[in-house]
PDB file of C-alpha atoms in Angstrom:
ATOM      1  CA  LEU A 875       0.040 -24.838   4.067  1.00 37.00           C
ATOM      2  CA  ASP A 876      -0.024 -25.227   0.263  1.00 42.00           C
ATOM      3  CA  THR A 877      -0.749 -22.315  -2.096  1.00 42.00           C
ATOM      4  CA  ALA A 878      -4.306 -23.376  -2.922  1.00 45.00           C
ATOM      5  CA  SER A 879      -5.234 -23.756   0.759  1.00 45.00           C
ATOM      6  CA  PHE A 880      -3.692 -20.356   1.551  1.00 37.00           C
ATOM      7  CA  LEU A 881      -5.668 -18.630  -1.226  1.00 42.00           C
ATOM      8  CA  HIS A 882      -8.925 -20.235  -0.113  1.00 46.00           C
ATOM      9  CA  SER A 883      -8.365 -19.333   3.546  1.00 38.00           C
ATOM     10  CA  GLN A 884      -7.543 -15.697   2.749  1.00 40.00           C
ATOM     11  CA  LEU A 885     -10.490 -15.260   0.406  1.00 43.00           C
ATOM     12  CA  SER A 886     -12.819 -16.896   2.927  1.00 42.00           C
ATOM     13  CA  PHE A 887     -11.514 -14.538   5.620  1.00 37.00           C
ATOM     14  CA  MET A 888     -12.237 -11.483   3.458  1.00 40.00           C
ATOM     15  CA  GLU A 889     -15.724 -12.608   2.526  1.00 43.00           C
ATOM     16  CA  ASN A 890     -16.561 -13.329   6.170  1.00 43.00           C
ATOM     17  CA  ASN A 891     -15.410  -9.841   7.189  1.00 39.00           C
ATOM     18  CA  ASN A 892     -17.333  -7.835   4.581  1.00 41.00           C
ATOM     19  CA  ASN A 893     -19.865  -6.727   7.196  1.00 38.00           C
ATOM     20  CA  SER A 894     -17.274  -5.430   9.660  1.00 46.00           C
ATOM     21  CA  GLU A 895     -17.351  -1.718  10.414  1.00 49.00           C
ATOM     22  CA  SER A 896     -14.527   0.542   9.374  1.00 62.00           C
ATOM     23  CA  ILE A 897     -12.743   2.448  12.117  1.00 82.00           C
ATOM     24  CA  ASP A 898     -14.529   5.747  12.672  1.00 89.00           C
ATOM     25  CA  HIS A 899     -12.921   9.169  12.851  1.00 93.00           C
ATOM     26  CA  ALA A 900     -12.707   9.386  16.638  1.00 94.00           C
ATOM     27  CA  LYS A 901     -11.230   5.898  16.997  1.00 94.00           C
ATOM     28  CA  TRP A 902      -8.695   6.635  14.258  1.00 95.00           C
ATOM     29  CA  LEU A 903      -7.525   9.800  16.001  1.00 96.00           C
ATOM     30  CA  HIS A 904      -7.157   7.832  19.227  1.00 96.00           C
ATOM     31  CA  LEU A 905      -5.220   5.040  17.476  1.00 96.00           C
ATOM     32  CA  VAL A 906      -2.772   7.396  15.773  1.00 97.00           C
ATOM     33  CA  ASN A 907      -2.232   9.418  18.941  1.00 97.00           C
ATOM     34  CA  ARG A 908      -1.593   6.210  20.856  1.00 96.00           C
ATOM     35  CA  ALA A 909       1.050   5.228  18.307  1.00 96.00           C
ATOM     36  CA  VAL A 910       2.665   8.675  18.552  1.00 96.00           C
ATOM     37  CA  ASP A 911       2.648   8.494  22.351  1.00 96.00           C
ATOM     38  CA  THR A 912       4.339   5.081  22.178  1.00 96.00           C
ATOM     39  CA  MET A 913       7.115   6.422  19.943  1.00 95.00           C
ATOM     40  CA  GLN A 914       7.650   9.498  22.107  1.00 95.00           C
ATOM     41  CA  ARG A 915       7.845   7.472  25.302  1.00 93.00           C
ATOM     42  CA  GLN A 916      11.302   7.257  26.822  1.00 85.00           C
ATOM     43  CA  GLY A 917      12.936   3.939  26.048  1.00 88.00           C
ATOM     44  CA  SER A 918      10.648   3.129  23.107  1.00 92.00           C
ATOM     45  CA  THR A 919      12.460   1.537  20.166  1.00 93.00           C
ATOM     46  CA  MET A 920       9.608   1.915  17.655  1.00 95.00           C
ATOM     47  CA  ASN A 921      10.074   4.908  15.372  1.00 94.00           C
ATOM     48  CA  LYS A 922       7.436   4.207  12.700  1.00 94.00           C
ATOM     49  CA  VAL A 923       4.289   2.123  12.320  1.00 96.00           C
ATOM     50  CA  VAL A 924       2.031   1.933   9.274  1.00 95.00           C
ATOM     51  CA  LEU A 925      -1.667   1.980  10.142  1.00 96.00           C
ATOM     52  CA  ALA A 926      -4.476   1.205   7.739  1.00 94.00           C
ATOM     53  CA  ARG A 927      -8.185   1.754   7.280  1.00 94.00           C
ATOM     54  CA  ARG A 928     -10.820  -0.208   5.459  1.00 91.00           C
ATOM     55  CA  LYS A 929     -13.994   1.348   4.147  1.00 91.00           C
ATOM     56  CA  MET A 930     -17.082  -0.606   3.104  1.00 88.00           C
ATOM     57  CA  VAL A 931     -19.226   0.923   0.361  1.00 86.00           C
ATOM     58  CA  LYS A 932     -22.622  -0.251  -0.814  1.00 81.00           C
ATOM     59  CA  VAL A 933     -23.215  -1.149  -4.449  1.00 76.00           C
ATOM     60  CA  PRO A 934     -26.790  -0.719  -5.733  1.00 69.00           C
ATOM     61  CA  PRO A 935     -28.415  -4.113  -6.463  1.00 63.00           C
ATOM     62  CA  GLU A 936     -29.392  -2.977  -9.959  1.00 60.00           C
ATOM     63  CA  GLY A 937     -25.759  -2.265 -10.778  1.00 65.00           C
ATOM     64  CA  PRO A 938     -23.212  -4.690  -9.296  1.00 75.00           C
ATOM     65  CA  LEU A 939     -19.491  -4.266  -9.840  1.00 81.00           C
ATOM     66  CA  ASP A 940     -18.235  -4.451 -13.423  1.00 87.00           C
ATOM     67  CA  VAL A 941     -14.766  -5.830 -12.731  1.00 87.00           C
ATOM     68  CA  GLY A 942     -13.424  -5.519 -16.277  1.00 89.00           C
ATOM     69  CA  SER A 943     -14.493  -1.901 -16.714  1.00 91.00           C
ATOM     70  CA  THR A 944     -13.179  -1.015 -13.254  1.00 92.00           C
ATOM     71  CA  ILE A 945      -9.738  -2.444 -14.096  1.00 94.00           C
ATOM     72  CA  LEU A 946      -9.655  -0.544 -17.394  1.00 94.00           C
ATOM     73  CA  ASN A 947     -10.659   2.612 -15.551  1.00 94.00           C
ATOM     74  CA  LEU A 948      -7.858   2.127 -13.010  1.00 95.00           C
ATOM     75  CA  CYS A 949      -5.356   1.662 -15.853  1.00 95.00           C
ATOM     76  CA  ASP A 950      -6.596   4.872 -17.453  1.00 95.00           C
ATOM     77  CA  ARG A 951      -6.558   6.891 -14.233  1.00 94.00           C
ATOM     78  CA  PHE A 952      -3.215   5.566 -12.949  1.00 95.00           C
ATOM     79  CA  PRO A 953      -1.085   4.707 -16.010  1.00 95.00           C
ATOM     80  CA  ASP A 954       2.165   4.954 -14.030  1.00 92.00           C
ATOM     81  CA  CYS A 955       0.989   2.502 -11.329  1.00 96.00           C
ATOM     82  CA  HIS A 956       0.768  -1.283 -11.308  1.00 96.00           C
ATOM     83  CA  THR A 957      -2.889  -2.214 -11.777  1.00 96.00           C
ATOM     84  CA  PHE A 958      -3.725  -5.748 -10.677  1.00 96.00           C
ATOM     85  CA  LEU A 959      -6.614  -8.167 -10.408  1.00 94.00           C
ATOM     86  CA  LEU A 960      -6.602 -11.489  -8.579  1.00 91.00           C
ATOM     87  CA  ARG A 961      -9.704 -13.542  -9.255  1.00 85.00           C
ATOM     88  CA  LEU A 962     -10.402 -17.223  -8.720  1.00 73.00           C
ATOM     89  CA  PRO A 963     -13.575 -18.947  -9.996  1.00 74.00           C
ATOM     90  CA  GLY A 964     -16.423 -18.642  -7.535  1.00 74.00           C
ATOM     91  CA  MET A 965     -14.424 -16.473  -5.134  1.00 74.00           C
ATOM     92  CA  ALA A 966     -13.668 -12.823  -4.393  1.00 83.00           C
ATOM     93  CA  ASN A 967     -12.024 -10.228  -6.625  1.00 89.00           C
ATOM     94  CA  PHE A 968      -8.962  -8.458  -5.224  1.00 93.00           C
ATOM     95  CA  PHE A 969      -7.914  -5.454  -7.289  1.00 95.00           C
ATOM     96  CA  GLY A 970      -6.189  -2.087  -7.171  1.00 95.00           C
ATOM     97  CA  SER A 971      -3.520   0.226  -8.563  1.00 96.00           C
ATOM     98  CA  THR A 972      -0.349   0.377  -6.505  1.00 96.00           C
ATOM     99  CA  PRO A 973       2.484   2.866  -6.981  1.00 95.00           C
ATOM    100  CA  GLU A 974       4.914   0.799  -4.937  1.00 95.00           C
ATOM    101  CA  ARG A 975       7.345  -1.732  -6.319  1.00 96.00           C
ATOM    102  CA  LEU A 976       8.635  -4.236  -3.784  1.00 97.00           C
ATOM    103  CA  VAL A 977      11.332  -5.776  -5.963  1.00 97.00           C
ATOM    104  CA  ARG A 978      12.169  -6.450  -9.600  1.00 98.00           C
ATOM    105  CA  MET A 979      14.837  -8.956 -10.633  1.00 97.00           C
ATOM    106  CA  ARG A 980      16.600  -8.946 -13.972  1.00 96.00           C
ATOM    107  CA  GLY A 981      19.563 -11.303 -14.061  1.00 95.00           C
ATOM    108  CA  GLU A 982      21.922 -10.300 -11.269  1.00 95.00           C
ATOM    109  CA  THR A 983      20.222  -6.936 -10.680  1.00 97.00           C
ATOM    110  CA  LEU A 984      17.605  -6.255  -8.003  1.00 97.00           C
ATOM    111  CA  GLU A 985      15.577  -3.034  -8.045  1.00 97.00           C
ATOM    112  CA  THR A 986      13.256  -1.733  -5.377  1.00 97.00           C
ATOM    113  CA  THR A 987      11.626   1.560  -4.425  1.00 96.00           C
ATOM    114  CA  ALA A 988      11.308   3.512  -1.204  1.00 95.00           C
ATOM    115  CA  LEU A 989       7.988   5.345  -1.312  1.00 95.00           C
ATOM    116  CA  ALA A 990       6.998   7.330   1.775  1.00 93.00           C
ATOM    117  CA  GLY A 991       5.869  10.899   2.387  1.00 93.00           C
ATOM    118  CA  THR A 992       2.667  12.263   0.844  1.00 93.00           C
ATOM    119  CA  ARG A 993       0.878  15.449  -0.168  1.00 94.00           C
ATOM    120  CA  PRO A 994      -2.350  15.946  -2.153  1.00 93.00           C
ATOM    121  CA  ARG A 995      -2.123  17.168  -5.733  1.00 92.00           C
ATOM    122  CA  GLY A 996      -2.825  20.855  -6.248  1.00 91.00           C
ATOM    123  CA  HIS A 997      -5.358  22.438  -8.587  1.00 92.00           C
ATOM    124  CA  SER A 998      -2.678  23.986 -10.793  1.00 95.00           C
ATOM    125  CA  THR A 999       0.929  23.468 -11.824  1.00 95.00           C
ATOM    126  CA  LYS A1000       1.988  26.301  -9.547  1.00 96.00           C
ATOM    127  CA  THR A1001       0.208  24.780  -6.548  1.00 96.00           C
ATOM    128  CA  ASP A1002       1.741  21.388  -7.332  1.00 96.00           C
ATOM    129  CA  MET A1003       5.193  22.959  -7.316  1.00 96.00           C
ATOM    130  CA  LEU A1004       4.575  24.589  -3.939  1.00 97.00           C
ATOM    131  CA  LEU A1005       3.295  21.330  -2.462  1.00 97.00           C
ATOM    132  CA  ALA A1006       6.278  19.440  -3.869  1.00 97.00           C
ATOM    133  CA  GLU A1007       8.686  21.958  -2.330  1.00 97.00           C
ATOM    134  CA  GLU A1008       6.861  21.648   0.999  1.00 97.00           C
ATOM    135  CA  LEU A1009       7.103  17.857   0.857  1.00 97.00           C
ATOM    136  CA  LEU A1010      10.810  17.910  -0.032  1.00 97.00           C
ATOM    137  CA  SER A1011      11.542  20.172   2.949  1.00 97.00           C
ATOM    138  CA  SER A1012       9.215  18.543   5.523  1.00 96.00           C
ATOM    139  CA  PRO A1013      11.227  17.119   8.461  1.00 95.00           C
ATOM    140  CA  LYS A1014       8.414  14.699   9.315  1.00 93.00           C
ATOM    141  CA  ASP A1015       8.099  13.311   5.778  1.00 94.00           C
ATOM    142  CA  LEU A1016      11.836  13.210   5.165  1.00 96.00           C
ATOM    143  CA  GLU A1017      12.337  11.248   8.389  1.00 93.00           C
ATOM    144  CA  GLU A1018       9.551   8.839   7.461  1.00 93.00           C
ATOM    145  CA  HIS A1019      11.197   8.364   4.067  1.00 95.00           C
ATOM    146  CA  ARG A1020      14.704   8.005   5.502  1.00 94.00           C
ATOM    147  CA  LEU A1021      13.582   5.132   7.718  1.00 93.00           C
ATOM    148  CA  VAL A1022      12.390   3.209   4.663  1.00 94.00           C
ATOM    149  CA  VAL A1023      15.577   3.834   2.682  1.00 95.00           C
ATOM    150  CA  SER A1024      17.824   2.914   5.602  1.00 94.00           C
ATOM    151  CA  GLU A1025      16.045  -0.367   6.292  1.00 93.00           C
ATOM    152  CA  ILE A1026      16.130  -1.404   2.624  1.00 95.00           C
ATOM    153  CA  MET A1027      19.845  -0.595   2.435  1.00 95.00           C
ATOM    154  CA  ARG A1028      20.478  -2.540   5.644  1.00 93.00           C
ATOM    155  CA  THR A1029      18.656  -5.552   4.203  1.00 94.00           C
ATOM    156  CA  LEU A1030      20.157  -5.528   0.711  1.00 95.00           C
ATOM    157  CA  GLY A1031      23.643  -4.222   1.482  1.00 94.00           C
ATOM    158  CA  PRO A1032      25.155  -7.569   2.580  1.00 95.00           C
ATOM    159  CA  LEU A1033      23.838  -9.207  -0.618  1.00 94.00           C
ATOM    160  CA  SER A1034      25.341  -6.714  -3.047  1.00 95.00           C
ATOM    161  CA  SER A1035      28.585  -6.163  -4.905  1.00 95.00           C
ATOM    162  CA  SER A1036      27.353  -2.650  -5.747  1.00 96.00           C
ATOM    163  CA  LEU A1037      24.537  -0.531  -4.381  1.00 94.00           C
ATOM    164  CA  SER A1038      22.984   2.482  -6.125  1.00 95.00           C
ATOM    165  CA  VAL A1039      20.970   4.903  -3.972  1.00 96.00           C
ATOM    166  CA  PRO A1040      20.371   8.609  -4.773  1.00 96.00           C
ATOM    167  CA  GLN A1041      21.371  10.999  -1.986  1.00 94.00           C
ATOM    168  CA  SER A1042      17.918  12.565  -1.778  1.00 95.00           C
ATOM    169  CA  PRO A1043      14.382  11.572  -2.790  1.00 97.00           C
ATOM    170  CA  LYS A1044      12.532  12.860  -5.823  1.00 97.00           C
ATOM    171  CA  ILE A1045       8.852  13.666  -6.292  1.00 98.00           C
ATOM    172  CA  ARG A1046       6.577  10.954  -7.693  1.00 96.00           C
ATOM    173  CA  ALA A1047       3.417  12.620  -9.013  1.00 95.00           C
ATOM    174  CA  LEU A1048       0.292  10.467  -9.267  1.00 94.00           C
ATOM    175  CA  ARG A1049      -3.166  11.583 -10.345  1.00 92.00           C
ATOM    176  CA  ASN A1050      -4.275  12.372  -6.800  1.00 92.00           C
ATOM    177  CA  VAL A1051      -1.136  12.622  -4.632  1.00 93.00           C
ATOM    178  CA  LEU A1052       2.560  13.486  -4.561  1.00 96.00           C
ATOM    179  CA  HIS A1053       5.023  11.073  -2.953  1.00 96.00           C
ATOM    180  CA  LEU A1054       8.673  11.101  -1.977  1.00 97.00           C
ATOM    181  CA  GLU A1055      10.417   8.345  -3.916  1.00 97.00           C
ATOM    182  CA  THR A1056      13.930   6.876  -3.916  1.00 98.00           C
ATOM    183  CA  PRO A1057      14.781   4.165  -6.467  1.00 97.00           C
ATOM    184  CA  ILE A1058      17.312   1.634  -5.149  1.00 97.00           C
ATOM    185  CA  SER A1059      19.186  -0.982  -7.158  1.00 97.00           C
ATOM    186  CA  ILE A1060      21.873  -3.518  -6.360  1.00 96.00           C
ATOM    187  CA  ARG A1061      24.018  -5.985  -8.244  1.00 97.00           C
ATOM    188  CA  LEU A1062      24.116  -9.283  -6.411  1.00 96.00           C
ATOM    189  CA  LEU A1063      27.366 -10.787  -5.214  1.00 96.00           C
ATOM    190  CA  GLU A1064      29.082 -13.147  -7.647  1.00 92.00           C
ATOM    191  CA  ASN A1065      27.692 -16.695  -7.397  1.00 92.00           C
ATOM    192  CA  SER A1066      24.803 -15.450  -5.240  1.00 93.00           C
ATOM    193  CA  THR A1067      22.005 -17.955  -4.661  1.00 94.00           C
ATOM    194  CA  ILE A1068      19.457 -15.230  -3.863  1.00 95.00           C
ATOM    195  CA  GLY A1069      16.373 -15.498  -6.047  1.00 96.00           C
ATOM    196  CA  LEU A1070      13.402 -13.230  -6.562  1.00 97.00           C
ATOM    197  CA  LEU A1071      11.234 -14.968  -3.962  1.00 96.00           C
ATOM    198  CA  ASP A1072      14.107 -14.810  -1.467  1.00 96.00           C
ATOM    199  CA  ALA A1073      14.236 -11.052  -2.011  1.00 96.00           C
ATOM    200  CA  VAL A1074      10.472 -10.769  -1.513  1.00 96.00           C
ATOM    201  CA  HIS A1075      10.801 -12.649   1.769  1.00 96.00           C
ATOM    202  CA  LEU A1076      13.696 -10.473   2.962  1.00 95.00           C
ATOM    203  CA  LEU A1077      12.127  -7.135   2.063  1.00 95.00           C
ATOM    204  CA  HIS A1078       8.457  -7.585   2.899  1.00 95.00           C
ATOM    205  CA  PRO A1079       7.110  -5.738   4.722  1.00 92.00           C
ATOM    206  CA  THR A1080       9.407  -2.760   4.293  1.00 90.00           C
ATOM    207  CA  PRO A1081       9.002   0.155   6.734  1.00 90.00           C
ATOM    208  CA  ALA A1082       6.708   1.698   4.094  1.00 88.00           C
ATOM    209  CA  LEU A1083       4.234  -1.139   4.763  1.00 89.00           C
ATOM    210  CA  GLY A1084       4.886  -2.213   8.343  1.00 92.00           C
ATOM    211  CA  GLY A1085       7.113   0.196  10.218  1.00 92.00           C
ATOM    212  CA  SER A1086      10.522   0.373  11.862  1.00 92.00           C
ATOM    213  CA  PRO A1087      12.019  -1.587  13.468  1.00 94.00           C
ATOM    214  CA  ARG A1088       9.971  -4.268  11.720  1.00 93.00           C
ATOM    215  CA  LYS A1089       9.447  -6.597  14.682  1.00 94.00           C
ATOM    216  CA  GLU A1090       8.373  -3.884  17.121  1.00 95.00           C
ATOM    217  CA  ALA A1091       6.119  -2.146  14.591  1.00 95.00           C
ATOM    218  CA  LEU A1092       4.343  -5.343  13.554  1.00 94.00           C
ATOM    219  CA  GLN A1093       3.816  -6.348  17.172  1.00 95.00           C
ATOM    220  CA  TRP A1094       2.313  -2.937  17.966  1.00 96.00           C
ATOM    221  CA  MET A1095       0.117  -3.076  14.861  1.00 94.00           C
ATOM    222  CA  GLN A1096      -1.183  -6.554  15.681  1.00 92.00           C
ATOM    223  CA  ALA A1097      -1.947  -5.540  19.260  1.00 94.00           C
ATOM    224  CA  ASN A1098      -3.715  -2.274  18.404  1.00 94.00           C
ATOM    225  CA  GLU A1099      -5.198  -2.425  14.909  1.00 91.00           C
ATOM    226  CA  GLU A1100      -8.558  -4.094  15.441  1.00 84.00           C
ATOM    227  CA  TRP A1101      -8.801  -6.020  12.177  1.00 86.00           C
ATOM    228  CA  GLU A1102      -6.664  -8.435  10.185  1.00 85.00           C
ATOM    229  CA  ARG A1103      -5.502  -7.167   6.818  1.00 87.00           C
ATOM    230  CA  GLY A1104      -5.916 -10.344   4.773  1.00 86.00           C
ATOM    231  CA  TRP A1105      -4.485  -9.636   1.326  1.00 89.00           C
ATOM    232  CA  TYR A1106      -4.169  -5.889   1.829  1.00 92.00           C
ATOM    233  CA  ALA A1107      -0.522  -4.799   1.271  1.00 93.00           C
ATOM    234  CA  ALA A1108       0.547  -8.345   0.388  1.00 93.00           C
ATOM    235  CA  PRO A1109       3.227  -8.985  -2.264  1.00 95.00           C
ATOM    236  CA  ILE A1110       1.671  -9.687  -5.671  1.00 95.00           C
ATOM    237  CA  GLY A1111       3.561 -10.263  -8.889  1.00 96.00           C
ATOM    238  CA  TRP A1112       5.017 -12.680 -11.398  1.00 96.00           C
ATOM    239  CA  ILE A1113       8.126 -14.749 -12.015  1.00 96.00           C
ATOM    240  CA  ASP A1114       9.311 -16.355 -15.268  1.00 97.00           C
ATOM    241  CA  SER A1115      11.173 -19.579 -16.005  1.00 96.00           C
ATOM    242  CA  ASN A1116      14.530 -17.773 -15.728  1.00 95.00           C
ATOM    243  CA  GLY A1117      13.747 -16.523 -12.231  1.00 95.00           C
ATOM    244  CA  ASP A1118      13.261 -12.934 -13.393  1.00 97.00           C
ATOM    245  CA  GLY A1119      10.111 -11.047 -12.485  1.00 98.00           C
ATOM    246  CA  GLU A1120       8.564  -8.321 -10.394  1.00 98.00           C
ATOM    247  CA  PHE A1121       6.508  -8.040  -7.219  1.00 97.00           C
ATOM    248  CA  VAL A1122       4.592  -5.004  -5.990  1.00 97.00           C
ATOM    249  CA  VAL A1123       2.724  -4.373  -2.751  1.00 95.00           C
ATOM    250  CA  ALA A1124      -1.056  -4.527  -2.979  1.00 95.00           C
ATOM    251  CA  ILE A1125      -1.937  -1.127  -1.528  1.00 94.00           C
ATOM    252  CA  ARG A1126      -4.618   1.288  -2.852  1.00 93.00           C
ATOM    253  CA  SER A1127      -6.727  -1.832  -3.235  1.00 95.00           C
ATOM    254  CA  ALA A1128     -10.204  -3.301  -2.773  1.00 94.00           C
ATOM    255  CA  VAL A1129     -11.996  -6.640  -2.473  1.00 91.00           C
ATOM    256  CA  SER A1130     -15.442  -7.526  -3.797  1.00 87.00           C
ATOM    257  CA  GLY A1131     -17.545 -10.595  -4.447  1.00 72.00           C
ATOM    258  CA  ASN A1132     -17.586 -12.602  -7.663  1.00 51.00           C
ATOM    259  CA  ASN A1133     -17.624 -11.001 -11.101  1.00 46.00           C
ATOM    260  CA  HIS A1134     -21.179  -9.899 -12.041  1.00 45.00           C
ATOM    261  CA  ASP A1135     -22.643 -11.283  -8.810  1.00 45.00           C
ATOM    262  CA  THR A1136     -25.198  -9.726  -6.467  1.00 42.00           C
ATOM    263  CA  LYS A1137     -22.955  -8.825  -3.551  1.00 58.00           C
ATOM    264  CA  ASP A1138     -23.790  -5.288  -2.475  1.00 69.00           C
ATOM    265  CA  GLU A1139     -20.554  -4.280  -0.769  1.00 82.00           C
ATOM    266  CA  ILE A1140     -16.962  -3.504  -1.739  1.00 89.00           C
ATOM    267  CA  THR A1141     -14.204  -3.128   0.848  1.00 91.00           C
ATOM    268  CA  LEU A1142     -11.522  -0.522   0.156  1.00 94.00           C
ATOM    269  CA  PHE A1143      -8.105  -0.372   1.849  1.00 94.00           C
ATOM    270  CA  ALA A1144      -5.540   2.385   2.420  1.00 93.00           C
ATOM    271  CA  GLY A1145      -2.831   3.164   4.948  1.00 94.00           C
ATOM    272  CA  CYS A1146      -0.257   5.719   6.029  1.00 93.00           C
ATOM    273  CA  GLY A1147       3.024   5.842   7.912  1.00 93.00           C
ATOM    274  CA  ILE A1148       2.941   7.172  11.468  1.00 95.00           C
ATOM    275  CA  VAL A1149       6.064   8.673  13.057  1.00 93.00           C
ATOM    276  CA  SER A1150       6.543  10.610  16.273  1.00 93.00           C
ATOM    277  CA  ALA A1151       5.746  13.927  14.533  1.00 92.00           C
ATOM    278  CA  SER A1152       2.534  12.686  12.890  1.00 94.00           C
ATOM    279  CA  ASP A1153      -0.742  14.583  13.205  1.00 95.00           C
ATOM    280  CA  ALA A1154      -3.743  12.262  13.489  1.00 96.00           C
ATOM    281  CA  GLU A1155      -6.151  14.523  11.581  1.00 96.00           C
ATOM    282  CA  SER A1156      -3.705  14.905   8.689  1.00 95.00           C
ATOM    283  CA  GLU A1157      -3.285  11.141   8.509  1.00 95.00           C
ATOM    284  CA  TRP A1158      -7.079  10.728   8.370  1.00 95.00           C
ATOM    285  CA  LYS A1159      -7.221  13.111   5.407  1.00 94.00           C
ATOM    286  CA  GLU A1160      -4.347  11.299   3.689  1.00 93.00           C
ATOM    287  CA  THR A1161      -6.081   7.928   3.937  1.00 94.00           C
ATOM    288  CA  ASN A1162      -9.302   9.517   2.660  1.00 92.00           C
ATOM    289  CA  MET A1163      -7.439  10.667  -0.471  1.00 91.00           C
ATOM    290  CA  LYS A1164      -6.120   7.167  -1.057  1.00 92.00           C
ATOM    291  CA  LEU A1165      -9.495   5.503  -0.482  1.00 93.00           C
ATOM    292  CA  ASP A1166     -11.247   7.959  -2.798  1.00 91.00           C
ATOM    293  CA  ALA A1167      -8.766   7.218  -5.581  1.00 90.00           C
ATOM    294  CA  ILE A1168      -9.994   3.620  -5.762  1.00 91.00           C
ATOM    295  CA  LEU A1169     -13.630   4.477  -5.056  1.00 91.00           C
ATOM    296  CA  LYS A1170     -13.822   6.928  -7.960  1.00 90.00           C
ATOM    297  CA  ALA A1171     -12.514   4.290 -10.374  1.00 91.00           C
ATOM    298  CA  ILE A1172     -15.183   1.686  -9.586  1.00 89.00           C
ATOM    299  CA  VAL A1173     -17.668   1.039 -12.396  1.00 85.00           C
ATOM    300  CA  THR A1174     -20.991  -0.791 -12.024  1.00 76.00           C
ATOM    301  CA  LEU A1175     -22.959  -2.773 -14.589  1.00 71.00           C
ATOM    302  CA  ASP A1176     -25.913  -0.373 -14.931  1.00 61.00           C
ATOM    303  CA  ASN A1177     -24.833   1.114 -18.266  1.00 50.00           C
ATOM    304  CA  GLY A1178     -21.237   1.574 -17.157  1.00 56.00           C
ATOM    305  CA  ARG A1179     -22.092   3.983 -14.352  1.00 58.00           C
ATOM    306  CA  LYS A1180     -19.312   4.946 -11.971  1.00 62.00           C
ATOM    307  CA  LEU A1181     -20.122   4.257  -8.331  1.00 59.00           C
ATOM    308  CA  VAL A1182     -18.827   7.734  -7.381  1.00 59.00           C
ATOM    309  CA  THR A1183     -18.221  10.598  -9.802  1.00 49.00           C
TER     310      THR A1183
END
């Protein structure tokens, strides 16, 4: 399948699924609890699966999406994230602000990021500090994070002449949430033939996007998550003529119709990592925070009005 055909098929899929219902609260609780039960079952090899939600929101006909202003608003609200827009003439807009780097290549150096473990931001510096301390000492979140780091190290280790990984994660503070983050970098083996796209293929999806072990988690997800993700969480990035470049994962994202068109619906996406100690209600609240972050950045054409304030 060539690139153009792939893009057209994915965009067509998204447009045809705009009227699908998002998973409701009760079904989400059941799905998460089923995943937890699977991981706690004797003999189960799955220890993490990343589940996602999509939320459809109506746009008033007098004020369709203003794509340009929405992108500028995302850049302003999330300056330390990667804001992206993929738009083809006559087709859908796919946009968002992702905090998660998949891989960056500069010469013989590969850099990636393990990002897993979340808390909401507090209403004060003191509250933020308490939440950060809670996150850094949470067995559930530390285990979720460790799984991501371990899998990345297992994947990149055989390719490297040197591997740099901090012993413990640090706090990554975004506008709306706190994350556990571990930056990882390697220097490729001498005369390595690994390129940036090879690294994307090897790493994606990391346990932060799919689960662990990868095969078991993806099989469980495909059997139990009742919708296909399309472009959500896909690698998106750039590569130059020297082979250097960067790819991120398209989370905290949304899809809409054409720029300045009359489509009345935008589909938002967000996910969270589920481990054996996960609480379904907490995961619902976490995905709500992530969905709201994109929703509050959306601007419509009726005098620059935000869809949600």
